[in-house]
Amino acid sequence: MSDGPLVLGIETSCDETGVGIVRGNTLLADAVASSVAEHARFGGVVPEVASRAHLEAMVPTIERACETAGIRLDDVDAIAVTSGPGLAGALLVGVASAKALSIGLGKPLYGVNHLAAHVAVDQLEHGPLPEPCLAMLVSGGHSSLLKVEDVTVGVDPLGATIDDAAGEAFDKVARLLGLPFPGGPHIDRVAASGNSVAIDFPRGLTARKDLERHRFDFSFSGLKTAVARWVEAQQRDGVTIDVADVAASFQEAVCDVLTRKAIDAATTYGIEDILIGGGVAANSRLRAMATERAEARGIRVRVPRPGLCTDNGAMVAALGAELVKRGRAPSALDLPADSSQPITTVVA
Ligand code: KG4
Ligand code: ZN
């Protein structure tokens, strides 16, 4: 274990079968097989299709990861797996596979929280996490602000979305605009040629009255409805919709609220480092705006590269390695897949 523990991480909470291998903070392999193309025609992830795809992809993805890392399975010090939150059937495939490896190899098993893994992955790119740090996780299923003292022990939720997740809003608005699923990357691309101040879309939960109860919470469903109404009104008037302008103005509204609240939370708690994770952290405007606004207030921003922001096995392995390094107790072998594992439970 000269450079840290060698850990294999498995991620199957949604539509990506991810197998990552790390040694300490060093990424050795990050194999991902996605079933996203199989869900595209449904406009969203179909759980049963995702589970079946995980089952088919699991063994080849493990083999590919080992080959890339240049290791044999019995070299690993521990197996880590996402135990929740996520789609129950999809999680089950990963958890069952991890248990089989753990028993077969005689290595400890860590069932970890998907969101904590999105935080821990940044260690692979930027080194040990600043403690404390303010983590903003924005994905297809979650939008949360978390105070993180030690990611292996627990996180302190400060706020979350009260309706749609940020990624969900991107996906729904993309659908409205006739862009393919998942919509986030398409909005990002199309928005680059649009005018971000063309339409003044609402910023959810930023009015004075909302700040009293929901200062660090988010709401994106009103924004999604506002975009829908705007598009309908244009269509009614027979006006051709400028997709780039709508995408850019929508993206600006989301990024404005996310960065404002993250910086407000960091400032309130005296935290000097913001970490952004989850699929939406791949958004180019969010990365630029957060960095610019935070730096103006002396706050540092860390965002992993886009490939590590979306779901992958490396993030699970990264958290697993940190757990081993800090001597945290592994999970029991009757570890369940918990589709609603709370953010406060890092190891199940
Ligand atoms: O973390 P993730 O891969 O899966 C979940 O745990 O949900 O996040 C997927 C979400 C999708 O909603 C997708 O549209 C969004 O992240 N996303 C983006 C971008 N890339 C992925 N949203 C905005 N801009 C992007 N570049
Ligand atoms: Zn995720």
Tab-separated table of C-alpha atoms and ligand atoms in Angstrom:
chain	number	residue	atom	x	y	z
A	1	MET	CA	0.000	0.000	0.000
A	2	SER	CA	2.948	2.341	-0.580
A	3	ASP	CA	0.929	4.959	-2.462
A	4	GLY	CA	-2.369	4.332	-0.752
A	5	PRO	CA	-4.916	1.525	-0.922
A	6	LEU	CA	-5.830	-0.080	-4.242
A	7	VAL	CA	-9.611	0.073	-4.491
A	8	LEU	CA	-12.081	-1.032	-7.152
A	9	GLY	CA	-15.312	0.999	-7.217
A	10	ILE	CA	-18.610	0.029	-8.825
A	11	GLU	CA	-21.359	2.495	-9.755
A	12	THR	CA	-24.781	1.423	-11.071
A	13	SER	CA	-27.238	3.894	-9.490
A	14	CYS	CA	-28.697	5.111	-12.792
A	15	ASP	CA	-27.822	4.363	-16.419
A	16	GLU	CA	-24.017	4.217	-16.260
A	17	THR	CA	-22.197	0.991	-15.408
A	18	GLY	CA	-19.006	2.426	-13.971
A	19	VAL	CA	-15.963	0.532	-12.745
A	20	GLY	CA	-13.063	2.607	-11.483
A	21	ILE	CA	-9.742	1.616	-9.986
A	22	VAL	CA	-7.668	3.989	-7.871
A	23	ARG	CA	-4.547	3.749	-5.757
A	24	GLY	CA	-4.946	6.369	-3.049
A	25	ASN	CA	-5.634	9.589	-4.947
A	26	THR	CA	-4.320	8.243	-8.239
A	27	LEU	CA	-6.793	7.217	-10.914
A	28	LEU	CA	-5.700	4.018	-12.672
A	29	ALA	CA	-8.837	3.176	-14.661
A	30	ASP	CA	-12.303	4.598	-15.233
A	31	ALA	CA	-14.347	2.246	-17.403
A	32	VAL	CA	-17.919	3.331	-18.125
A	33	ALA	CA	-20.587	1.588	-20.189
A	34	SER	CA	-23.677	3.720	-20.654
A	35	SER	CA	-27.176	2.593	-21.576
A	36	VAL	CA	-28.206	6.194	-22.273
A	37	ALA	CA	-28.857	5.490	-25.971
A	38	GLU	CA	-31.408	2.816	-25.022
A	39	HIS	CA	-33.390	5.360	-22.965
A	40	ALA	CA	-33.225	8.262	-25.417
A	41	ARG	CA	-36.440	7.398	-27.279
A	42	PHE	CA	-38.339	7.361	-23.962
A	43	GLY	CA	-37.038	10.813	-22.992
A	44	GLY	CA	-35.849	9.532	-19.613
A	45	VAL	CA	-34.175	6.574	-17.931
A	46	VAL	CA	-36.327	3.409	-17.884
A	47	PRO	CA	-35.324	1.560	-14.679
A	48	GLU	CA	-35.854	-1.974	-15.988
A	49	VAL	CA	-33.862	-1.269	-19.150
A	50	ALA	CA	-31.056	0.222	-17.026
A	51	SER	CA	-30.930	-2.827	-14.711
A	52	ARG	CA	-30.710	-5.250	-17.610
A	53	ALA	CA	-27.967	-3.183	-19.254
A	54	HIS	CA	-25.951	-3.161	-15.991
A	55	LEU	CA	-26.213	-6.934	-15.827
A	56	GLU	CA	-24.841	-7.303	-19.355
A	57	ALA	CA	-22.117	-4.676	-18.966
A	58	MET	CA	-20.819	-5.557	-15.491
A	59	VAL	CA	-18.286	-8.325	-16.202
A	60	PRO	CA	-16.823	-6.802	-19.399
A	61	THR	CA	-16.538	-3.400	-17.682
A	62	ILE	CA	-14.696	-4.904	-14.691
A	63	GLU	CA	-12.363	-6.721	-17.080
A	64	ARG	CA	-11.739	-3.559	-19.078
A	65	ALA	CA	-10.942	-1.561	-15.922
A	66	CYS	CA	-8.459	-4.189	-14.659
A	67	GLU	CA	-6.775	-4.327	-18.047
A	68	THR	CA	-6.411	-0.544	-18.227
A	69	ALA	CA	-5.104	-0.341	-14.655
A	70	GLY	CA	-2.723	-3.246	-15.305
A	71	ILE	CA	-3.860	-5.091	-12.198
A	72	ARG	CA	-5.368	-8.455	-11.336
A	73	LEU	CA	-8.565	-8.570	-9.313
A	74	ASP	CA	-6.859	-10.191	-6.351
A	75	ASP	CA	-4.413	-7.261	-6.112
A	76	VAL	CA	-7.160	-4.955	-4.746
A	77	ASP	CA	-7.314	-4.017	-1.061
A	78	ALA	CA	-11.054	-3.326	-1.007
A	79	ILE	CA	-14.229	-3.184	-3.084
A	80	ALA	CA	-16.478	-0.122	-2.941
A	81	VAL	CA	-19.947	0.133	-4.444
A	82	THR	CA	-22.737	2.703	-4.606
A	83	SER	CA	-25.400	1.347	-2.222
A	84	GLY	CA	-27.731	4.348	-2.745
A	85	PRO	CA	-29.452	6.600	-3.470
A	86	GLY	CA	-30.548	5.636	-6.972
A	87	LEU	CA	-32.800	3.267	-8.895
A	88	ALA	CA	-33.454	0.183	-6.746
A	89	GLY	CA	-33.050	-2.438	-9.473
A	90	ALA	CA	-29.988	-0.736	-10.933
A	91	LEU	CA	-28.306	-0.429	-7.512
A	92	LEU	CA	-28.988	-4.110	-6.848
A	93	VAL	CA	-26.826	-5.210	-9.783
A	94	GLY	CA	-23.846	-3.231	-8.496
A	95	VAL	CA	-24.305	-4.273	-4.876
A	96	ALA	CA	-24.683	-7.963	-5.775
A	97	SER	CA	-21.584	-7.820	-8.002
A	98	ALA	CA	-19.551	-6.084	-5.298
A	99	LYS	CA	-20.602	-8.656	-2.712
A	100	ALA	CA	-19.589	-11.481	-5.051
A	101	LEU	CA	-16.152	-9.884	-5.560
A	102	SER	CA	-15.759	-9.213	-1.847
A	103	ILE	CA	-16.561	-12.801	-0.900
A	104	GLY	CA	-14.634	-14.354	-3.784
A	105	LEU	CA	-11.498	-12.273	-3.161
A	106	GLY	CA	-11.786	-12.116	0.617
A	107	LYS	CA	-11.550	-8.303	0.574
A	108	PRO	CA	-13.582	-5.774	2.607
A	109	LEU	CA	-16.738	-4.276	1.099
A	110	TYR	CA	-17.764	-0.604	1.408
A	111	GLY	CA	-21.324	0.312	0.389
A	112	VAL	CA	-21.101	4.059	-0.145
A	113	ASN	CA	-23.377	7.027	-0.718
A	114	HIS	CA	-23.543	8.161	-4.350
A	115	LEU	CA	-23.532	11.850	-3.400
A	116	ALA	CA	-20.546	11.575	-1.073
A	117	ALA	CA	-18.741	9.827	-3.946
A	118	HIS	CA	-19.502	12.816	-6.227
A	119	VAL	CA	-17.696	14.950	-3.606
A	120	ALA	CA	-14.740	12.590	-3.075
A	121	VAL	CA	-13.937	12.218	-6.791
A	122	ASP	CA	-12.313	15.639	-6.890
A	123	GLN	CA	-9.382	14.219	-4.877
A	124	LEU	CA	-8.323	12.344	-7.995
A	125	GLU	CA	-7.861	15.615	-9.833
A	126	HIS	CA	-7.028	18.294	-7.270
A	127	GLY	CA	-5.640	16.330	-4.315
A	128	PRO	CA	-6.968	16.064	-0.743
A	129	LEU	CA	-10.277	17.854	-0.122
A	130	PRO	CA	-10.117	21.127	1.768
A	131	GLU	CA	-11.688	20.639	5.217
A	132	PRO	CA	-14.204	22.089	5.614
A	133	CYS	CA	-15.538	22.676	2.119
A	134	LEU	CA	-18.917	23.674	0.759
A	135	ALA	CA	-20.076	21.091	-1.761
A	136	MET	CA	-22.729	21.868	-4.318
A	137	LEU	CA	-24.012	18.690	-5.942
A	138	VAL	CA	-26.085	19.197	-9.038
A	139	SER	CA	-27.211	16.164	-10.997
A	140	GLY	CA	-30.226	14.615	-12.677
A	141	GLY	CA	-31.592	13.480	-9.340
A	142	HIS	CA	-30.237	15.945	-6.780
A	143	SER	CA	-29.364	19.562	-6.112
A	144	SER	CA	-27.869	20.053	-2.673
A	145	LEU	CA	-25.630	22.355	-0.722
A	146	LEU	CA	-23.568	20.439	1.814
A	147	LYS	CA	-21.068	21.409	4.474
A	148	VAL	CA	-18.339	18.784	4.410
A	149	GLU	CA	-15.863	18.495	7.278
A	150	ASP	CA	-14.721	14.929	6.567
A	151	VAL	CA	-16.355	13.159	3.641
A	152	THR	CA	-15.674	9.737	5.219
A	153	VAL	CA	-17.687	10.582	8.327
A	154	GLY	CA	-20.677	12.561	7.126
A	155	VAL	CA	-21.936	15.659	5.434
A	156	ASP	CA	-24.162	18.373	6.786
A	157	PRO	CA	-27.037	19.225	4.406
A	158	LEU	CA	-27.681	22.993	4.309
A	159	GLY	CA	-30.251	23.031	1.528
A	160	ALA	CA	-31.655	21.113	-1.415
A	161	THR	CA	-34.152	21.427	-4.218
A	162	ILE	CA	-37.762	21.532	-3.114
A	163	ASP	CA	-38.993	20.274	-6.511
A	164	ASP	CA	-36.993	19.448	-9.663
A	165	ALA	CA	-33.260	18.770	-9.606
A	166	ALA	CA	-31.073	21.094	-11.683
A	167	GLY	CA	-30.278	18.349	-14.211
A	168	GLU	CA	-33.927	17.422	-14.425
A	169	ALA	CA	-34.713	21.046	-15.342
A	170	PHE	CA	-32.038	20.928	-18.076
A	171	ASP	CA	-33.497	17.666	-19.393
A	172	LYS	CA	-37.109	18.908	-19.366
A	173	VAL	CA	-36.309	22.243	-21.009
A	174	ALA	CA	-34.197	20.474	-23.633
A	175	ARG	CA	-37.184	18.296	-24.438
A	176	LEU	CA	-39.370	21.385	-24.819
A	177	LEU	CA	-36.838	22.766	-27.267
A	178	GLY	CA	-36.695	19.528	-29.258
A	179	LEU	CA	-33.155	18.659	-28.126
A	180	PRO	CA	-32.175	15.023	-27.448
A	181	PHE	CA	-31.980	13.317	-24.031
A	182	PRO	CA	-30.119	13.848	-21.774
A	183	GLY	CA	-30.544	17.537	-22.479
A	184	GLY	CA	-27.869	19.158	-20.307
A	185	PRO	CA	-24.941	18.792	-22.685
A	186	HIS	CA	-27.133	19.886	-25.641
A	187	ILE	CA	-28.341	23.036	-23.877
A	188	ASP	CA	-24.733	23.785	-22.942
A	189	ARG	CA	-23.654	23.444	-26.586
A	190	VAL	CA	-26.589	25.333	-28.130
A	191	ALA	CA	-26.430	28.124	-25.517
A	192	ALA	CA	-22.892	28.984	-26.588
A	193	SER	CA	-24.293	30.812	-29.642
A	194	GLY	CA	-27.284	32.330	-27.824
A	195	ASN	CA	-27.908	35.563	-25.939
A	196	SER	CA	-28.119	34.856	-22.200
A	197	VAL	CA	-29.996	38.102	-21.455
A	198	ALA	CA	-32.521	37.712	-24.289
A	199	ILE	CA	-35.258	36.491	-21.915
A	200	ASP	CA	-35.476	37.307	-18.222
A	201	PHE	CA	-36.496	33.939	-16.742
A	202	PRO	CA	-37.338	33.711	-13.009
A	203	ARG	CA	-34.732	32.928	-10.343
A	204	GLY	CA	-36.458	30.492	-7.951
A	205	LEU	CA	-36.385	31.078	-4.175
A	206	THR	CA	-34.352	34.274	-4.356
A	207	ALA	CA	-37.088	36.752	-3.347
A	208	ARG	CA	-36.743	38.257	0.124
A	209	LYS	CA	-39.764	36.350	1.474
A	210	ASP	CA	-38.370	33.018	0.221
A	211	LEU	CA	-34.933	33.636	1.678
A	212	GLU	CA	-36.336	33.495	5.205
A	213	ARG	CA	-37.351	29.833	4.933
A	214	HIS	CA	-35.419	28.633	1.885
A	215	ARG	CA	-32.169	30.553	1.874
A	216	PHE	CA	-30.064	27.564	0.763
A	217	ASP	CA	-32.821	25.635	-1.027
A	218	PHE	CA	-33.485	25.564	-4.750
A	219	SER	CA	-36.605	25.436	-6.903
A	220	PHE	CA	-36.471	24.870	-10.652
A	221	SER	CA	-40.004	23.847	-11.492
A	222	GLY	CA	-41.248	27.453	-11.815
A	223	LEU	CA	-38.390	28.186	-14.208
A	224	LYS	CA	-39.241	25.131	-16.329
A	225	THR	CA	-42.897	26.266	-16.457
A	226	ALA	CA	-41.839	29.802	-17.384
A	227	VAL	CA	-39.817	28.439	-20.311
A	228	ALA	CA	-42.786	26.285	-21.398
A	229	ARG	CA	-45.159	29.286	-21.270
A	230	TRP	CA	-42.714	31.442	-23.201
A	231	VAL	CA	-42.285	28.815	-25.937
A	232	GLU	CA	-46.085	28.311	-26.147
A	233	ALA	CA	-46.691	32.055	-26.442
A	234	GLN	CA	-44.167	32.380	-29.275
A	235	GLN	CA	-45.703	29.402	-31.091
A	236	ARG	CA	-49.193	30.885	-30.673
A	237	ASP	CA	-47.983	34.119	-32.222
A	238	GLY	CA	-46.395	32.188	-35.080
A	239	VAL	CA	-42.907	33.396	-34.152
A	240	THR	CA	-39.969	31.079	-34.857
A	241	ILE	CA	-38.279	30.217	-31.572
A	242	ASP	CA	-34.646	31.126	-31.241
A	243	VAL	CA	-33.557	27.918	-29.503
A	244	ALA	CA	-30.083	29.272	-28.746
A	245	ASP	CA	-31.456	32.352	-26.971
A	246	VAL	CA	-33.947	30.321	-24.907
A	247	ALA	CA	-31.236	27.797	-23.982
A	248	ALA	CA	-28.763	30.533	-23.035
A	249	SER	CA	-31.317	32.516	-20.994
A	250	PHE	CA	-32.537	29.382	-19.193
A	251	GLN	CA	-28.980	28.229	-18.477
A	252	GLU	CA	-28.123	31.697	-17.165
A	253	ALA	CA	-31.059	31.592	-14.729
A	254	VAL	CA	-30.038	28.169	-13.365
A	255	CYS	CA	-26.356	29.075	-13.033
A	256	ASP	CA	-27.170	32.452	-11.464
A	257	VAL	CA	-29.213	30.872	-8.664
A	258	LEU	CA	-26.786	27.982	-8.095
A	259	THR	CA	-23.705	30.171	-7.821
A	260	ARG	CA	-25.407	32.869	-5.753
A	261	LYS	CA	-26.640	30.373	-3.162
A	262	ALA	CA	-23.378	28.422	-3.038
A	263	ILE	CA	-21.392	31.592	-2.417
A	264	ASP	CA	-23.923	32.823	0.151
A	265	ALA	CA	-23.643	29.488	2.031
A	266	ALA	CA	-19.836	29.494	1.927
A	267	THR	CA	-19.706	33.086	3.162
A	268	THR	CA	-22.278	32.436	5.895
A	269	TYR	CA	-20.324	29.464	7.265
A	270	GLY	CA	-16.895	31.029	6.778
A	271	ILE	CA	-15.851	28.372	4.230
A	272	GLU	CA	-13.185	29.302	1.686
A	273	ASP	CA	-13.524	26.422	-0.759
A	274	ILE	CA	-16.484	25.468	-2.931
A	275	LEU	CA	-16.546	22.098	-4.641
A	276	ILE	CA	-19.037	21.494	-7.444
A	277	GLY	CA	-19.963	17.945	-8.436
A	278	GLY	CA	-22.612	15.899	-10.234
A	279	GLY	CA	-23.500	15.847	-13.916
A	280	VAL	CA	-24.545	19.508	-14.133
A	281	ALA	CA	-21.070	20.498	-12.873
A	282	ALA	CA	-19.964	19.628	-16.397
A	283	ASN	CA	-21.821	22.743	-17.572
A	284	SER	CA	-19.397	25.251	-19.050
A	285	ARG	CA	-21.350	28.353	-17.981
A	286	LEU	CA	-21.710	27.088	-14.401
A	287	ARG	CA	-17.979	26.435	-14.162
A	288	ALA	CA	-17.080	29.867	-15.513
A	289	MET	CA	-19.664	31.827	-13.513
A	290	ALA	CA	-18.929	30.067	-10.219
A	291	THR	CA	-15.191	30.581	-10.574
A	292	GLU	CA	-15.544	34.251	-11.518
A	293	ARG	CA	-18.036	35.147	-8.782
A	294	ALA	CA	-16.319	33.150	-6.042
A	295	GLU	CA	-12.847	34.439	-6.815
A	296	ALA	CA	-14.168	37.996	-6.539
A	297	ARG	CA	-14.957	37.136	-2.897
A	298	GLY	CA	-11.708	35.304	-2.163
A	299	ILE	CA	-13.341	31.871	-2.374
A	300	ARG	CA	-11.667	29.062	-4.310
A	301	VAL	CA	-13.710	26.807	-6.603
A	302	ARG	CA	-12.840	23.203	-7.442
A	303	VAL	CA	-14.682	21.362	-10.194
A	304	PRO	CA	-13.518	17.981	-11.466
A	305	ARG	CA	-13.151	17.581	-15.226
A	306	PRO	CA	-16.495	16.840	-16.971
A	307	GLY	CA	-15.835	13.089	-17.311
A	308	LEU	CA	-15.498	12.794	-13.524
A	309	CYS	CA	-18.611	14.940	-12.868
A	310	THR	CA	-21.064	12.585	-14.537
A	311	ASP	CA	-21.634	9.167	-12.945
A	312	ASN	CA	-18.603	6.897	-12.965
A	313	GLY	CA	-16.909	4.163	-10.961
A	314	ALA	CA	-13.794	6.213	-10.190
A	315	MET	CA	-15.749	8.408	-7.775
A	316	VAL	CA	-16.837	5.352	-5.810
A	317	ALA	CA	-13.282	4.001	-5.770
A	318	ALA	CA	-11.980	7.424	-4.662
A	319	LEU	CA	-14.320	7.496	-1.674
A	320	GLY	CA	-13.522	3.851	-0.929
A	321	ALA	CA	-9.776	4.575	-0.886
A	322	GLU	CA	-10.301	7.472	1.518
A	323	LEU	CA	-12.404	5.256	3.798
A	324	VAL	CA	-9.681	2.591	3.857
A	325	LYS	CA	-6.970	5.215	4.402
A	326	ARG	CA	-8.827	6.694	7.367
A	327	GLY	CA	-9.513	3.271	8.882
A	328	ARG	CA	-13.311	3.440	8.621
A	329	ALA	CA	-15.248	0.220	9.240
A	330	PRO	CA	-16.453	-1.664	6.150
A	331	SER	CA	-20.075	-2.620	5.478
A	332	ALA	CA	-21.628	-5.922	6.494
A	333	LEU	CA	-22.108	-8.530	3.775
A	334	ASP	CA	-25.888	-8.276	4.101
A	335	LEU	CA	-25.579	-4.681	2.887
A	336	PRO	CA	-28.854	-3.690	1.196
A	337	ALA	CA	-29.265	-1.511	-1.878
A	338	ASP	CA	-31.066	1.539	-0.474
A	339	SER	CA	-32.751	3.614	-3.179
A	340	SER	CA	-33.296	6.455	-0.705
A	341	GLN	CA	-30.051	6.242	1.296
A	342	PRO	CA	-29.877	9.547	3.171
A	343	ILE	CA	-27.090	11.974	2.331
A	344	THR	CA	-25.949	11.789	5.953
A	345	THR	CA	-25.119	8.045	5.638
A	346	VAL	CA	-21.740	7.877	3.911
A	347	VAL	CA	-21.138	4.134	4.466
A	348	ALA	CA	-24.149	1.859	4.718
B	1	KG4	O1	-24.563	12.946	-12.019
B	1	KG4	P1	-25.244	12.473	-13.271
B	1	KG4	O2	-24.400	11.839	-14.362
B	1	KG4	O3	-26.377	11.433	-12.933
B	1	KG4	C1	-27.208	11.572	-11.821
B	1	KG4	O4	-26.772	11.120	-10.711
B	1	KG4	O5	-28.278	12.174	-12.013
B	1	KG4	O6	-26.059	13.717	-13.859
B	1	KG4	C2	-26.809	13.628	-15.060
B	1	KG4	C3	-27.432	14.984	-15.328
B	1	KG4	C4	-28.420	14.997	-16.490
B	1	KG4	O7	-29.589	15.665	-16.068
B	1	KG4	C5	-27.680	15.785	-17.560
B	1	KG4	O8	-28.548	16.489	-18.432
B	1	KG4	C6	-26.851	16.731	-16.734
B	1	KG4	O9	-26.409	15.960	-15.634
B	1	KG4	N1	-25.702	17.253	-17.463
B	1	KG4	C7	-25.542	18.559	-17.767
B	1	KG4	C8	-24.349	18.661	-18.536
B	1	KG4	N2	-23.825	17.407	-18.660
B	1	KG4	C9	-24.655	16.554	-17.989
B	1	KG4	N3	-26.305	19.626	-17.467
B	1	KG4	C10	-25.889	20.825	-17.926
B	1	KG4	N4	-24.784	21.003	-18.674
B	1	KG4	C11	-23.986	19.961	-19.006
B	1	KG4	N5	-22.883	20.147	-19.732
B	2	ZN	ZN	-24.747	11.204	-9.963
